[in-house]
Short mmCIF file of C-alpha atoms in Angstrom, two decimals:
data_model
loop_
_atom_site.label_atom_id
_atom_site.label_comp_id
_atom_site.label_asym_id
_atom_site.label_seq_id
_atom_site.Cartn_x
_atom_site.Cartn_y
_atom_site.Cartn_z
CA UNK E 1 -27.21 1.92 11.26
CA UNK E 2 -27.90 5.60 11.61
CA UNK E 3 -28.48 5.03 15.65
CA UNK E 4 -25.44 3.07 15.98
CA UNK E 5 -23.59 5.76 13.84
CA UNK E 6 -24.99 9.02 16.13
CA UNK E 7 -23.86 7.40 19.16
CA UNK E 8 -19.92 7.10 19.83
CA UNK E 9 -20.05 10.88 19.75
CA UNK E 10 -22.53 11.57 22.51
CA UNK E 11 -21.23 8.12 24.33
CA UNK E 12 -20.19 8.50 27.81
CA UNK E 13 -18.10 6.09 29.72
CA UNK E 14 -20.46 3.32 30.78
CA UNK E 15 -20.01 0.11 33.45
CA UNK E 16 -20.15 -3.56 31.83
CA UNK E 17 -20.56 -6.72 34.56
CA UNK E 18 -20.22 -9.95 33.92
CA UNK E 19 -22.37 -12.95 34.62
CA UNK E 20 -18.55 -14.04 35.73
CA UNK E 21 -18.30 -11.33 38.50
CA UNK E 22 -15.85 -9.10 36.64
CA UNK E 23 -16.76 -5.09 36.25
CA UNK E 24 -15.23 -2.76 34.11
CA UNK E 25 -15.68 0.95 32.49
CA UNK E 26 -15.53 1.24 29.00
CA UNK E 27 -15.00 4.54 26.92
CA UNK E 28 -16.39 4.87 23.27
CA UNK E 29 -14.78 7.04 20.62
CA UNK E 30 -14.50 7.29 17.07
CA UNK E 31 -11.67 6.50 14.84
CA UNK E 32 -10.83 7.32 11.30
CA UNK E 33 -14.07 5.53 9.42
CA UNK E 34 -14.42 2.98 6.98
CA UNK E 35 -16.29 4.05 3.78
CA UNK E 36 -17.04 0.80 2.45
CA UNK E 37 -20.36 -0.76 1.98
CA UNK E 38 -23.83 0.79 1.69
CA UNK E 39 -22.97 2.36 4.75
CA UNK E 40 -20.44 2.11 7.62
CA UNK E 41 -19.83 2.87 11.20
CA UNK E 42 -16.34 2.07 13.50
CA UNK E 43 -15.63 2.94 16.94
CA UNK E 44 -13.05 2.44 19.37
CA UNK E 45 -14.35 0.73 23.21
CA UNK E 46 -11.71 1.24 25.50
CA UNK E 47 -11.47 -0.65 29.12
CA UNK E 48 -10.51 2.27 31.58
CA UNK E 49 -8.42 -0.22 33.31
CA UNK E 50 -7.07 -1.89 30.15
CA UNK E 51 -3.05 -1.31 30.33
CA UNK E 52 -1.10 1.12 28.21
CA UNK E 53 -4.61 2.09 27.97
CA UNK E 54 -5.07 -0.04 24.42
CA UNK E 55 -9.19 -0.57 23.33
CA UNK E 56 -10.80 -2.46 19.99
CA UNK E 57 -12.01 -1.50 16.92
CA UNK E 58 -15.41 -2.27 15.98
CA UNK E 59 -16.19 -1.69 12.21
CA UNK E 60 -19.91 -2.23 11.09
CA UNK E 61 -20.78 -2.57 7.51
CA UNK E 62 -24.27 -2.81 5.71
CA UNK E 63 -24.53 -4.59 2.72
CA UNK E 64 -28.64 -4.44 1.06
CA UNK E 65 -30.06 -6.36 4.37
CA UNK E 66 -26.68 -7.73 5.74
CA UNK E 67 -24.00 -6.37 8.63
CA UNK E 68 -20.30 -7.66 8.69
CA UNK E 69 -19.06 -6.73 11.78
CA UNK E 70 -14.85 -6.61 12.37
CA UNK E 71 -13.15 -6.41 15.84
CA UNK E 72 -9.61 -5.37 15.20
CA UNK E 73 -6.81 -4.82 18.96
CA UNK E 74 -5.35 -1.46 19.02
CA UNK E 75 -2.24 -2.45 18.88
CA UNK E 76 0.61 0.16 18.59
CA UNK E 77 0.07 3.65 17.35
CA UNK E 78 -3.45 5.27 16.12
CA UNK E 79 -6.54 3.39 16.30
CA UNK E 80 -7.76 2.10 12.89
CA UNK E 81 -10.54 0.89 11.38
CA UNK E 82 -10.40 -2.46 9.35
CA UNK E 83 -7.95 -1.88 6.21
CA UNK E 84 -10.70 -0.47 3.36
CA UNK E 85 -9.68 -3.07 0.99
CA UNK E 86 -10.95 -6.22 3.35
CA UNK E 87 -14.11 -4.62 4.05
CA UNK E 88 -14.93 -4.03 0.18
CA UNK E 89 -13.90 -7.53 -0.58
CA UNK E 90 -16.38 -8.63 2.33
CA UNK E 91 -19.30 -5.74 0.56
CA UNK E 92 -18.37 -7.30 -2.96
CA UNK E 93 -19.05 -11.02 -2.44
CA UNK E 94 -21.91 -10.11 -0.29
CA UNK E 95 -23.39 -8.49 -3.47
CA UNK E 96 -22.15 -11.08 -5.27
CA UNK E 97 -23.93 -13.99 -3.48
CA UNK E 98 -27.31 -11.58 -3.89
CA UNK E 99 -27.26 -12.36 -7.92
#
């Protein structure tokens, strides 16, 4: 968790190709975190080409030995995270199923 944390800041713009044929650029930045969990990491991947220039979320969250892993569109507006209540809910019955 701590690698994949550290590494939307120093992220450059990196080239994805596809077993398909397709190849894009992708950018990596960080949106407004989610604090749920035993610990917690988001970004935002961008395709360069994508129009109005819209990326997904990608929110991480540990749980004791466990990741749940949300991919949210941009949509309109700010980039966010997934909404702090859902992830909890998904930490809770995580610790739940653990007892």
């Amino acid at each position: 968790m701590e690698d994949l944390k550290g590494a939307p800041p120093g992220c450059a713009p990196f080239q994805a190709t596809s077993a398909a044929g397709w190849d894009y650029r992708f950018s990596v930045k960080e949106p407004t975190p989610v604090t749920a969990g035993d610990k917690a990491v988001s970004y935002l991947i961008t395709n360069l080409s994508a129009p109005e220039g819209k990326g997904n979320v990608e929110s991480v969250i540990r749980t004791g030995g466990t990741l749940s892993s949300f991919l949210l569109a941009q949509g309109t507006g700010e980039p966010k995270s997934v909404p702090e209540a859902v992830a909890r809910k998904q930490h809770e019955r995580l610790l739940n199923a653990r007892s």
